[in-house]
CSV table of C-alpha atoms in Angstrom, one decimal:
chain,number,residue,atom,x,y,z
A,1,MET,CA,-82.5,-45.6,-36.9
A,2,ALA,CA,-78.9,-45.8,-38.3
A,3,VAL,CA,-79.8,-43.5,-41.2
A,4,THR,CA,-81.3,-41.0,-38.8
A,5,THR,CA,-78.1,-41.1,-36.7
A,6,ARG,CA,-75.9,-40.5,-39.7
A,7,VAL,CA,-78.1,-37.6,-40.8
A,8,LEU,CA,-77.8,-36.0,-37.4
A,9,LEU,CA,-74.0,-36.5,-37.3
A,10,ALA,CA,-73.7,-35.0,-40.8
A,11,LEU,CA,-75.8,-31.9,-39.7
A,12,LEU,CA,-73.7,-31.5,-36.5
A,13,LEU,CA,-70.5,-31.8,-38.5
A,14,SER,CA,-71.7,-29.2,-41.1
A,15,THR,CA,-72.7,-26.8,-38.3
A,16,PHE,CA,-69.3,-27.2,-36.6
A,17,LEU,CA,-67.4,-26.6,-39.9
A,18,LEU,CA,-69.5,-23.5,-40.6
A,19,SER,CA,-68.9,-22.1,-37.1
A,20,ALA,CA,-65.2,-22.8,-37.5
A,21,THR,CA,-65.1,-21.0,-40.9
A,22,ASN,CA,-66.9,-18.0,-39.5
A,23,ALA,CA,-64.5,-17.9,-36.5
A,24,VAL,CA,-61.5,-18.0,-38.7
A,25,ARG,CA,-62.9,-15.2,-40.9
A,26,ASP,CA,-63.7,-13.1,-37.8
A,27,TYR,CA,-60.2,-13.6,-36.4
A,28,GLN,CA,-58.7,-12.6,-39.7
A,29,GLY,CA,-60.9,-9.5,-39.7
A,30,ARG,CA,-59.8,-8.6,-36.2
A,31,GLN,CA,-56.1,-9.1,-37.2
A,32,ALA,CA,-56.5,-6.9,-40.2
A,33,GLY,CA,-58.1,-4.2,-38.0
A,34,GLN,CA,-55.3,-4.5,-35.5
A,35,ARG,CA,-52.8,-4.0,-38.3
A,36,GLY,CA,-54.7,-1.0,-39.4
A,37,GLU,CA,-54.9,-2.1,-43.0
A,38,ARG,CA,-56.0,0.6,-45.3
A,39,GLY,CA,-59.1,0.3,-47.5
A,40,THR,CA,-57.8,2.8,-50.1
A,41,ARG,CA,-54.0,2.4,-50.1
A,42,LEU,CA,-54.0,0.0,-53.1
A,43,THR,CA,-56.2,2.1,-55.4
A,44,ASP,CA,-54.4,5.3,-54.4
A,45,ALA,CA,-51.0,3.7,-55.2
A,46,GLN,CA,-52.0,4.2,-58.8
A,47,GLN,CA,-51.3,7.9,-58.4
A,48,CYS,CA,-47.5,7.2,-57.9
A,49,ARG,CA,-46.6,7.8,-61.5
A,50,LEU,CA,-43.8,10.2,-60.6
A,51,THR,CA,-41.2,11.5,-62.9
A,52,ARG,CA,-39.6,14.0,-60.6
A,53,LEU,CA,-39.3,14.3,-56.8
A,54,THR,CA,-38.2,17.5,-55.1
A,55,ALA,CA,-37.7,18.6,-51.5
A,56,SER,CA,-40.3,21.2,-50.6
A,57,GLN,CA,-41.0,23.8,-47.9
A,58,PRO,CA,-44.4,24.7,-46.4
A,59,THR,CA,-46.6,26.7,-48.8
A,60,ASN,CA,-49.3,27.9,-46.4
A,61,ARG,CA,-48.5,29.9,-43.2
A,62,ILE,CA,-51.2,30.7,-40.7
A,63,GLU,CA,-50.2,33.2,-38.1
A,64,SER,CA,-52.1,33.2,-34.8
A,65,GLU,CA,-51.9,35.2,-31.6
A,66,GLY,CA,-49.7,32.6,-29.9
A,67,GLY,CA,-47.8,30.9,-32.7
A,68,VAL,CA,-47.6,29.8,-36.3
A,69,THR,CA,-49.1,26.9,-38.3
A,70,GLU,CA,-47.3,25.9,-41.5
A,71,LEU,CA,-48.8,23.5,-44.0
A,72,TRP,CA,-47.2,21.7,-46.9
A,73,ASP,CA,-49.4,21.4,-50.0
A,74,GLU,CA,-51.0,17.9,-49.8
A,75,ASN,CA,-51.8,18.3,-53.5
A,76,GLU,CA,-48.2,17.9,-54.5
A,77,GLU,CA,-47.7,14.7,-56.5
A,78,GLN,CA,-45.3,13.2,-54.0
A,79,PHE,CA,-47.7,13.7,-51.0
A,80,GLN,CA,-50.7,12.5,-53.1
A,81,CYS,CA,-48.7,9.4,-53.9
A,82,ALA,CA,-48.0,8.7,-50.2
A,83,GLY,CA,-51.5,9.9,-49.1
A,84,VAL,CA,-50.2,12.2,-46.4
A,85,ALA,CA,-50.4,15.9,-45.4
A,86,PRO,CA,-47.4,17.3,-43.5
A,87,MET,CA,-47.6,20.3,-41.2
A,88,ARG,CA,-45.5,22.2,-38.6
A,89,SER,CA,-46.7,24.1,-35.6
A,90,VAL,CA,-44.7,26.6,-33.6
A,91,ILE,CA,-46.3,27.4,-30.2
A,92,ARG,CA,-44.8,30.3,-28.3
A,93,ARG,CA,-44.1,30.5,-24.6
A,94,ASN,CA,-47.2,30.4,-22.4
A,95,SER,CA,-49.5,29.7,-25.4
A,96,LEU,CA,-52.2,27.1,-26.1
A,97,SER,CA,-52.9,25.2,-29.3
A,98,LEU,CA,-56.7,25.2,-29.1
A,99,PRO,CA,-58.7,21.9,-28.7
A,100,ASN,CA,-59.6,20.2,-32.0
A,101,PHE,CA,-60.0,16.8,-33.6
A,102,HIS,CA,-59.4,15.5,-37.0
A,103,PRO,CA,-60.6,12.5,-39.1
A,104,MET,CA,-57.1,11.1,-39.8
A,105,ARG,CA,-54.3,9.6,-37.8
A,106,ARG,CA,-51.4,12.0,-37.0
A,107,LEU,CA,-47.9,11.2,-35.9
A,108,VAL,CA,-46.0,14.1,-34.3
A,109,TYR,CA,-42.3,14.7,-33.8
A,110,ILE,CA,-41.3,17.3,-31.2
A,111,GLU,CA,-38.4,19.1,-32.8
A,112,ARG,CA,-37.8,21.6,-30.0
A,113,GLY,CA,-39.1,22.7,-26.7
A,114,GLN,CA,-41.4,21.1,-24.1
A,115,GLY,CA,-45.0,21.3,-23.0
A,116,LEU,CA,-48.2,19.5,-22.0
A,117,ILE,CA,-50.7,17.7,-24.2
A,118,GLY,CA,-54.1,16.4,-23.4
A,119,ILE,CA,-56.0,13.8,-25.5
A,120,THR,CA,-59.6,13.2,-24.7
A,121,TYR,CA,-60.9,9.8,-25.6
A,122,PRO,CA,-64.7,9.2,-25.8
A,123,GLY,CA,-66.0,7.1,-22.9
A,124,CYS,CA,-62.9,7.3,-20.8
A,125,ALA,CA,-63.2,8.3,-17.1
A,126,GLU,CA,-61.8,11.6,-15.7
A,127,THR,CA,-59.2,9.9,-13.5
A,128,PHE,CA,-57.0,12.9,-12.9
A,129,GLN,CA,-57.6,15.8,-10.5
A,130,SER,CA,-56.0,19.2,-10.6
A,131,GLN,CA,-56.4,22.5,-9.0
A,132,SER,CA,-57.2,25.4,-11.3
A,133,GLN,CA,-56.1,29.1,-11.0
A,134,THR,CA,-57.1,31.3,-8.1
A,135,PHE,CA,-60.7,32.7,-8.4
A,136,GLN,CA,-61.9,36.1,-7.3
A,137,ALA,CA,-63.5,36.3,-3.9
A,138,GLY,CA,-67.2,35.6,-4.0
A,139,ARG,CA,-67.2,33.7,-7.3
A,140,GLU,CA,-65.9,30.3,-6.2
A,141,PRO,CA,-68.4,27.6,-5.3
A,142,ARG,CA,-69.6,27.5,-1.7
A,143,GLU,CA,-67.7,24.3,-0.9
A,144,GLU,CA,-64.4,25.9,-2.2
A,145,ARG,CA,-64.8,29.3,-0.7
A,146,GLY,CA,-61.8,30.5,1.2
A,147,GLN,CA,-59.5,27.9,-0.3
A,148,GLY,CA,-58.5,30.1,-3.3
A,149,ARG,CA,-58.4,27.2,-5.8
A,150,ARG,CA,-61.0,25.0,-7.4
A,151,SER,CA,-60.7,21.3,-7.8
A,152,ASP,CA,-61.0,20.0,-11.4
A,153,GLN,CA,-61.2,16.5,-12.8
A,154,HIS,CA,-60.0,15.6,-16.3
A,155,GLN,CA,-58.4,12.9,-18.4
A,156,LYS,CA,-54.7,12.3,-18.3
A,157,VAL,CA,-52.3,15.1,-19.2
A,158,HIS,CA,-48.9,14.1,-20.8
A,159,ARG,CA,-45.6,15.8,-20.6
A,160,ILE,CA,-43.9,16.1,-24.0
A,161,ARG,CA,-40.3,17.3,-24.7
A,162,GLN,CA,-37.8,17.5,-27.5
A,163,GLY,CA,-37.3,14.2,-29.3
A,164,ASP,CA,-40.7,12.8,-28.5
A,165,VAL,CA,-42.8,11.0,-31.0
A,166,VAL,CA,-46.5,11.5,-30.2
A,167,ALA,CA,-49.4,9.5,-31.6
A,168,LEU,CA,-52.7,11.3,-32.0
A,169,PRO,CA,-55.6,8.9,-32.9
A,170,ALA,CA,-58.3,10.0,-35.3
A,171,GLY,CA,-61.4,11.6,-33.8
A,172,ALA,CA,-59.8,12.2,-30.4
A,173,ALA,CA,-60.0,15.9,-29.2
A,174,HIS,CA,-56.6,17.2,-28.2
A,175,TRP,CA,-54.8,20.4,-27.1
A,176,CYS,CA,-51.2,21.4,-26.4
A,177,TYR,CA,-49.8,24.0,-24.0
A,178,ASN,CA,-46.2,25.4,-24.0
A,179,ASP,CA,-45.1,25.8,-20.4
A,180,GLY,CA,-41.4,25.8,-21.3
A,181,GLU,CA,-38.9,28.6,-21.7
A,182,GLU,CA,-38.6,28.4,-25.5
A,183,GLU,CA,-40.8,27.9,-28.5
A,184,LEU,CA,-42.4,24.4,-28.9
A,185,VAL,CA,-41.9,23.2,-32.5
A,186,ALA,CA,-43.9,20.1,-33.6
A,187,VAL,CA,-43.7,18.5,-37.1
A,188,SER,CA,-46.6,16.2,-38.0
A,189,VAL,CA,-47.6,13.9,-40.7
A,190,ASN,CA,-51.3,13.2,-41.2
A,191,ASP,CA,-52.2,9.9,-42.9
A,192,LEU,CA,-55.1,10.8,-45.3
A,193,ASN,CA,-55.3,7.4,-46.8
A,194,HIS,CA,-56.0,5.5,-43.5
A,195,ARG,CA,-59.4,3.8,-43.3
A,196,SER,CA,-60.3,6.0,-40.3
A,197,ASN,CA,-60.7,8.9,-42.8
A,198,GLN,CA,-63.8,8.2,-45.0
A,199,LEU,CA,-64.2,11.8,-46.1
A,200,ASP,CA,-61.7,12.8,-48.8
A,201,GLN,CA,-58.0,13.4,-49.4
A,202,ASN,CA,-58.0,16.9,-47.9
A,203,LEU,CA,-56.5,17.9,-44.6
A,204,ARG,CA,-59.1,19.3,-42.2
A,205,ALA,CA,-59.6,19.7,-38.5
A,206,PHE,CA,-62.7,20.4,-36.4
A,207,TYR,CA,-61.9,23.1,-33.9
A,208,LEU,CA,-63.8,23.6,-30.6
A,209,ALA,CA,-62.6,27.2,-30.3
A,210,GLY,CA,-60.7,29.8,-32.4
A,211,GLY,CA,-60.3,29.6,-36.2
A,212,VAL,CA,-58.2,30.8,-39.1
A,213,PRO,CA,-57.8,34.6,-39.2
A,214,GLU,CA,-59.6,36.5,-41.9
A,215,SER,CA,-57.0,39.2,-42.2
A,216,GLY,CA,-54.0,39.1,-44.4
A,217,ARG,CA,-51.7,37.6,-41.8
A,218,GLN,CA,-51.5,34.4,-43.8
A,219,GLN,CA,-48.6,34.3,-46.2
A,220,THR,CA,-50.4,32.5,-49.0
A,221,GLN,CA,-52.5,33.0,-52.0
A,222,ALA,CA,-56.1,34.2,-51.7
A,223,GLY,CA,-57.5,30.8,-52.8
A,224,GLN,CA,-55.5,28.9,-50.3
A,225,ARG,CA,-56.5,31.4,-47.6
A,226,LEU,CA,-60.2,30.7,-48.3
A,227,GLN,CA,-59.5,27.0,-48.3
A,228,SER,CA,-57.7,27.2,-44.9
A,229,ARG,CA,-60.6,29.2,-43.4
A,230,GLN,CA,-63.0,26.5,-44.6
A,231,ARG,CA,-60.9,23.7,-43.1
A,232,PHE,CA,-60.1,25.1,-39.7
A,233,GLN,CA,-63.0,26.8,-37.9
A,234,ASN,CA,-64.9,26.6,-34.6
A,235,ILE,CA,-67.8,24.1,-35.0
A,236,PHE,CA,-69.8,25.7,-32.2
A,237,ARG,CA,-70.4,28.9,-34.3
A,238,ALA,CA,-73.0,27.2,-36.5
A,239,PHE,CA,-75.1,25.6,-33.8
A,240,ASP,CA,-78.3,27.2,-32.5
A,241,THR,CA,-77.5,29.1,-29.3
A,242,VAL,CA,-80.7,28.0,-27.5
A,243,LEU,CA,-80.2,24.4,-28.5
A,244,MET,CA,-76.6,24.5,-27.2
A,245,ALA,CA,-77.6,26.1,-23.9
A,246,GLU,CA,-80.1,23.3,-23.4
A,247,ALA,CA,-77.6,20.6,-24.3
A,248,PHE,CA,-75.0,21.9,-21.8
A,249,ASN,CA,-77.6,23.1,-19.3
A,250,ILE,CA,-75.9,26.5,-19.1
A,251,PRO,CA,-76.9,30.2,-19.7
A,252,ALA,CA,-77.2,31.3,-23.3
A,253,GLU,CA,-74.6,34.0,-22.6
A,254,ILE,CA,-71.9,31.3,-22.1
A,255,VAL,CA,-72.8,29.7,-25.3
A,256,ARG,CA,-72.6,33.0,-27.1
A,257,ARG,CA,-69.0,33.4,-25.7
A,258,MET,CA,-68.2,29.9,-27.1
A,259,GLN,CA,-69.6,31.0,-30.5
A,260,GLU,CA,-68.0,34.4,-30.6
A,261,GLU,CA,-66.1,35.4,-33.7
A,262,GLN,CA,-62.6,35.2,-32.2
A,263,SER,CA,-60.8,33.9,-35.3
A,264,GLU,CA,-58.5,36.9,-35.2
A,265,ARG,CA,-56.8,35.1,-32.3
A,266,GLY,CA,-56.2,32.2,-34.6
A,267,LEU,CA,-55.5,28.5,-33.9
A,268,ILE,CA,-53.0,29.2,-31.1
A,269,VAL,CA,-53.7,31.7,-28.4
A,270,ASN,CA,-51.9,33.4,-25.5
A,271,VAL,CA,-52.7,32.2,-22.0
A,272,ARG,CA,-53.4,35.1,-19.7
A,273,GLU,CA,-52.4,33.2,-16.6
A,274,GLY,CA,-50.3,30.0,-16.4
A,275,MET,CA,-52.1,26.7,-16.4
A,276,ARG,CA,-51.3,24.1,-13.7
A,277,MET,CA,-52.3,20.4,-13.8
A,278,ILE,CA,-51.2,17.3,-11.9
A,279,ARG,CA,-49.1,15.0,-13.9
A,280,PRO,CA,-48.2,11.9,-11.9
A,281,ASP,CA,-46.3,10.4,-14.8
A,282,GLU,CA,-43.5,12.9,-14.4
A,283,GLU,CA,-42.8,11.7,-10.9
A,284,GLU,CA,-42.4,8.0,-11.6
A,285,GLY,CA,-43.2,6.5,-15.0
A,286,GLU,CA,-41.4,8.8,-17.3
A,287,PHE,CA,-38.2,8.9,-15.3
A,288,GLU,CA,-38.0,5.1,-15.6
A,289,GLU,CA,-38.6,5.3,-19.3
A,290,GLU,CA,-35.9,7.8,-19.9
A,291,GLN,CA,-33.4,5.6,-18.0
A,292,GLY,CA,-34.2,2.9,-20.5
A,293,ARG,CA,-36.4,0.8,-18.2
A,294,PRO,CA,-40.0,0.1,-19.4
A,295,ARG,CA,-42.9,1.5,-17.4
A,296,ARG,CA,-45.0,-0.9,-15.4
A,297,GLY,CA,-47.9,-0.4,-17.9
A,298,GLN,CA,-45.7,-1.0,-20.9
A,299,GLN,CA,-44.2,-4.2,-19.3
A,300,TRP,CA,-47.8,-5.4,-18.5
A,301,TRP,CA,-48.8,-4.8,-22.1
A,302,GLU,CA,-45.8,-6.8,-23.5
A,303,GLU,CA,-46.6,-9.7,-21.2
A,304,ALA,CA,-50.4,-9.6,-21.7
A,305,THR,CA,-50.4,-9.5,-25.5
A,306,GLY,CA,-49.1,-13.0,-25.7
A,307,ASN,CA,-52.4,-14.1,-24.1
A,308,GLY,CA,-54.5,-12.1,-26.5
A,309,LEU,CA,-55.2,-9.2,-24.0
A,310,GLU,CA,-55.1,-5.6,-25.2
A,311,GLU,CA,-54.2,-2.4,-23.4
A,312,ASN,CA,-57.1,-0.1,-22.6
A,313,ILE,CA,-57.2,2.8,-25.0
A,314,CYS,CA,-57.8,5.1,-22.0
A,315,THR,CA,-54.4,4.3,-20.4
A,316,MET,CA,-52.4,3.5,-23.6
A,317,LYS,CA,-49.0,5.1,-23.9
A,318,ILE,CA,-49.0,7.8,-26.6
A,319,ARG,CA,-45.4,9.0,-26.7
A,320,THR,CA,-41.8,7.8,-26.6
A,321,ASN,CA,-38.5,9.6,-27.0
A,322,VAL,CA,-36.0,9.0,-29.8
A,323,GLU,CA,-33.1,11.1,-28.5
A,324,HIS,CA,-31.4,8.6,-26.3
A,325,ARG,CA,-28.2,7.3,-27.7
A,326,THR,CA,-28.2,4.2,-25.5
A,327,GLN,CA,-31.5,3.1,-27.1
A,328,ALA,CA,-30.4,3.4,-30.7
A,329,ASP,CA,-31.5,0.5,-32.9
A,330,ILE,CA,-28.7,1.0,-35.4
A,331,PHE,CA,-25.4,2.5,-34.3
A,332,SER,CA,-22.0,3.0,-36.1
A,333,ARG,CA,-19.1,4.9,-34.6
A,334,GLN,CA,-18.0,6.0,-38.0
A,335,ALA,CA,-21.4,6.5,-39.7
A,336,GLY,CA,-24.2,7.5,-37.3
A,337,LYS,CA,-27.3,6.1,-35.5
A,338,ILE,CA,-31.0,5.5,-36.0
A,339,ASN,CA,-33.8,5.1,-33.5
A,340,HIS,CA,-37.0,3.4,-34.7
A,341,VAL,CA,-40.5,3.9,-33.2
A,342,ASN,CA,-42.8,1.1,-34.3
A,343,ARG,CA,-45.6,-0.9,-32.8
A,344,GLN,CA,-43.2,-2.8,-30.4
A,345,LYS,CA,-42.0,0.4,-28.8
A,346,LEU,CA,-45.3,2.3,-29.0
A,347,PRO,CA,-48.2,-0.2,-29.1
A,348,ILE,CA,-50.8,2.4,-30.1
A,349,LEU,CA,-49.1,2.5,-33.6
A,350,LYS,CA,-50.6,-1.0,-34.2
A,351,TYR,CA,-54.0,0.7,-34.6
A,352,MET,CA,-52.6,3.7,-36.5
A,353,ASP,CA,-50.4,1.7,-38.9
A,354,MET,CA,-47.7,4.3,-38.8
A,355,SER,CA,-44.1,4.5,-37.5
A,356,ALA,CA,-41.2,6.9,-37.3
A,357,SER,CA,-37.4,7.0,-37.1
A,358,LYS,CA,-34.9,9.6,-36.0
A,359,GLY,CA,-31.5,9.4,-37.7
A,360,THR,CA,-28.1,11.0,-37.5
A,361,LEU,CA,-25.5,10.7,-40.2
A,362,TYR,CA,-22.0,11.8,-39.5
A,363,PRO,CA,-20.2,14.0,-42.1
A,364,ASN,CA,-19.9,12.3,-45.5
A,365,ALA,CA,-21.5,9.1,-44.2
A,366,LEU,CA,-23.9,7.1,-46.4
A,367,MET,CA,-27.2,5.4,-45.9
A,368,THR,CA,-27.0,2.2,-48.0
A,369,PRO,CA,-29.0,2.0,-51.2
A,370,HIS,CA,-32.3,0.4,-50.2
A,371,TRP,CA,-36.1,0.2,-50.8
A,372,SER,CA,-39.0,0.1,-48.4
A,373,VAL,CA,-41.0,-3.1,-48.7
A,374,ASN,CA,-44.3,-2.2,-47.0
A,375,GLY,CA,-44.8,1.5,-47.0
A,376,HIS,CA,-44.0,5.0,-48.2
A,377,CYS,CA,-41.4,7.2,-46.4
A,378,VAL,CA,-41.8,10.9,-45.7
A,379,VAL,CA,-38.4,12.4,-44.8
A,380,TYR,CA,-37.9,15.7,-42.9
A,381,VAL,CA,-34.5,17.4,-42.7
A,382,GLN,CA,-34.0,18.6,-39.1
A,383,SER,CA,-30.5,20.0,-39.6
A,384,GLY,CA,-27.5,19.7,-41.9
A,385,GLU,CA,-27.7,18.8,-45.6
A,386,ALA,CA,-27.3,15.8,-47.8
A,387,GLN,CA,-27.3,14.5,-51.3
A,388,VAL,CA,-30.3,12.3,-52.1
A,389,GLN,CA,-30.8,10.0,-55.0
A,390,VAL,CA,-34.1,8.1,-55.8
A,391,VAL,CA,-34.6,5.7,-58.7
A,392,ASP,CA,-37.8,4.2,-60.0
A,393,HIS,CA,-38.7,0.9,-61.6
A,394,SER,CA,-37.8,2.2,-65.1
A,395,GLY,CA,-34.2,2.8,-64.0
A,396,GLN,CA,-34.6,6.6,-64.2
A,397,GLN,CA,-33.5,9.0,-61.5
A,398,VAL,CA,-36.6,10.8,-60.1
A,399,MET,CA,-34.5,12.7,-57.6
A,400,ASN,CA,-30.8,13.7,-57.4
A,401,ASP,CA,-30.8,16.8,-55.3
A,402,ARG,CA,-29.2,18.4,-52.2
A,403,VAL,CA,-31.7,18.7,-49.4
A,404,ASN,CA,-31.4,21.3,-46.6
A,405,GLN,CA,-32.8,22.1,-43.2
A,406,GLY,CA,-36.6,22.4,-42.9
A,407,GLU,CA,-37.3,20.6,-46.2
A,408,MET,CA,-39.4,17.5,-46.7
A,409,PHE,CA,-39.7,14.9,-49.4
A,410,VAL,CA,-41.3,11.5,-50.1
A,411,VAL,CA,-39.6,8.2,-51.1
A,412,PRO,CA,-42.4,6.0,-52.5
A,413,GLN,CA,-42.7,2.3,-51.6
A,414,TYR,CA,-40.2,0.1,-53.6
A,415,PHE,CA,-38.4,3.1,-55.1
A,416,ALA,CA,-34.6,2.6,-54.4
A,417,SER,CA,-32.9,5.5,-52.6
A,418,THR,CA,-29.6,6.4,-51.0
A,419,VAL,CA,-28.3,9.4,-48.9
A,420,ARG,CA,-24.9,10.9,-48.4
A,421,ALA,CA,-24.6,13.4,-45.6
A,422,GLY,CA,-22.8,16.8,-46.2
A,423,GLN,CA,-19.8,18.2,-44.5
A,424,ASN,CA,-21.8,19.1,-41.4
A,425,GLY,CA,-23.6,15.8,-41.2
A,426,LEU,CA,-27.4,15.3,-41.3
A,427,GLU,CA,-30.2,14.9,-38.8
A,428,PHE,CA,-33.5,13.7,-40.2
A,429,VAL,CA,-36.9,12.2,-39.2
A,430,VAL,CA,-38.8,9.6,-41.3
A,431,TRP,CA,-42.5,8.8,-41.1
A,432,ARG,CA,-43.6,5.5,-42.6
A,433,THR,CA,-47.1,4.4,-43.6
A,434,SER,CA,-46.6,1.0,-41.8
A,435,SER,CA,-46.4,0.1,-38.1
A,436,GLU,CA,-43.9,-2.6,-38.9
A,437,PRO,CA,-41.6,-1.1,-41.6
A,438,MET,CA,-39.2,-3.3,-43.5
A,439,ASN,CA,-36.3,-2.3,-45.7
A,440,SER,CA,-34.4,-4.3,-48.2
A,441,GLN,CA,-30.7,-3.2,-48.6
A,442,LEU,CA,-28.5,-3.3,-51.7
A,443,ALA,CA,-25.1,-2.9,-50.0
A,444,GLY,CA,-23.7,-4.0,-46.7
A,445,TYR,CA,-23.6,-7.0,-44.4
A,446,THR,CA,-27.4,-7.7,-44.5
A,447,SER,CA,-27.9,-6.8,-48.2
A,448,VAL,CA,-29.6,-8.8,-50.9
A,449,ILE,CA,-26.4,-8.7,-53.0
A,450,ARG,CA,-24.4,-10.3,-50.2
A,451,ALA,CA,-27.0,-13.0,-49.8
A,452,MET,CA,-26.7,-14.1,-53.5
A,453,PRO,CA,-24.2,-16.7,-54.7
A,454,VAL,CA,-21.0,-15.5,-56.4
A,455,GLU,CA,-22.0,-17.4,-59.6
A,456,VAL,CA,-25.2,-15.4,-59.9
A,457,LEU,CA,-23.5,-12.1,-59.5
A,458,SER,CA,-20.7,-13.0,-61.8
A,459,ASN,CA,-23.1,-13.9,-64.6
A,460,ALA,CA,-25.5,-11.1,-64.0
A,461,TYR,CA,-22.9,-8.4,-64.2
A,462,GLN,CA,-20.3,-10.2,-66.4
A,463,ILE,CA,-17.6,-9.9,-63.8
A,464,SER,CA,-15.0,-12.3,-62.5
A,465,PRO,CA,-15.8,-14.5,-59.4
A,466,ASN,CA,-13.1,-12.5,-57.4
A,467,GLU,CA,-14.8,-9.2,-58.4
A,468,ALA,CA,-18.2,-10.7,-57.4
A,469,GLN,CA,-16.8,-11.7,-54.0
A,470,ARG,CA,-15.5,-8.2,-53.4
A,471,LEU,CA,-18.9,-6.8,-54.4
A,472,LYS,CA,-20.4,-9.0,-51.7
A,473,THR,CA,-18.0,-8.5,-48.9
A,474,ASN,CA,-16.0,-5.2,-49.3
A,475,ARG,CA,-18.2,-3.4,-46.8
A,476,GLY,CA,-17.3,-5.9,-44.1
A,477,GLY,CA,-19.7,-5.8,-41.1
A,478,GLU,CA,-21.3,-2.5,-42.0
A,479,SER,CA,-25.0,-2.7,-42.6
A,480,PHE,CA,-27.5,0.1,-43.0
A,481,LEU,CA,-25.2,3.0,-42.2
A,482,LEU,CA,-21.9,3.1,-44.1
A,483,SER,CA,-18.8,5.0,-43.2
A,484,PRO,CA,-17.3,7.4,-45.8
A,485,GLN,CA,-14.7,5.7,-48.1
A,486,ARG,CA,-14.3,8.2,-50.9
A,487,ARG,CA,-14.7,11.9,-51.6
A,488,SER,CA,-17.9,13.7,-50.7
A,489,PHE,CA,-20.4,15.0,-53.2
């Protein structure tokens, strides 16, 4: 009897240990998924054998009826190293960027203008109701006749404006409408290496309408024009008309209109009549956010995550603004300011494993020499100019150039870099391939040099202890942004 009892206890203990092990593995898997760990980042890092980095401009320009789409060449070595594909969209007044979805995560910075953006998540309810444009007499439904407007239900529509960072998840259909008084300019970085993209390392988008024009309005080479047409086209065109009519339960004539060859209109089209949709967030939530107070939903998320609860993807915040001086994460009266957008400020970035920063350097100010610990950096020059130096592991300069407005370049992970602003200062945006970026600094109050003992520095550089002490402390309390001390470049 005693032997039987011991055997049963041993079996129960083994079962418990096995269950606990599986639970730990499952938890670790969920944590890895929440961090958005990439399945290809380590192997693709082998492509970062760079001997030269240069700032580049877009190489492919697609002109549409209502705007312009500009693409950087994702086959450049620096973009291949980071696994990203940058692009810039210019949407003219009263124009619509047509609905599309893409297999990779995209982080967007609104450089200028304002507008509306809608992101359609699968399975989410149509919780917003709008009134569409006036219909002609006799064509509106019987229940709406005489009212002049038709009620419409849809998913949430977001207001975007200059300085916003907007997160677009992979596979979510989205559109953007410029209802402002000036052009809407959006600069985006697509993360081709993220595990959500299991196709290849080429930028592509699946459009629900429109397409790349066939005519010569693209300022690019013939081969790139063909490639663009193959990557950005209306997916409805290839479906059988009768099959689509049955799927939507609509007349075949409507399907043929959806399938019509309208690629001459391009990817961005003019809106014949203005669009009007209800946006409750403009009346309450966004005003609180711009005053520096968290929205109720954001505050709920911050409190709930401590208990393991997660915000519903259908109501998750997709944008935040980085233009507010009072919300700067780093500020120096003599050097400039930097606003970071990471998973703490924008929780959806936890799933995208991306982040962004908006920085301003005053004339001749410096960004301390530093390296990125856990991701690549993609830098876009919004205005001004600067001298940039980047050094690799072999102690060789891979970049020592002056960068100008509209240019973009990559600083690979662990490559040390520094920036000095020009006479007119510098405004820049940085995208990072990590939702919790970390930098290690070489100079300043929080630098690795300051953290080392004087004896170590004295022997490493063969300098006196007094010189080593000055090396550690001569920047005083300055940290990431350094005020100008000497002549400019």
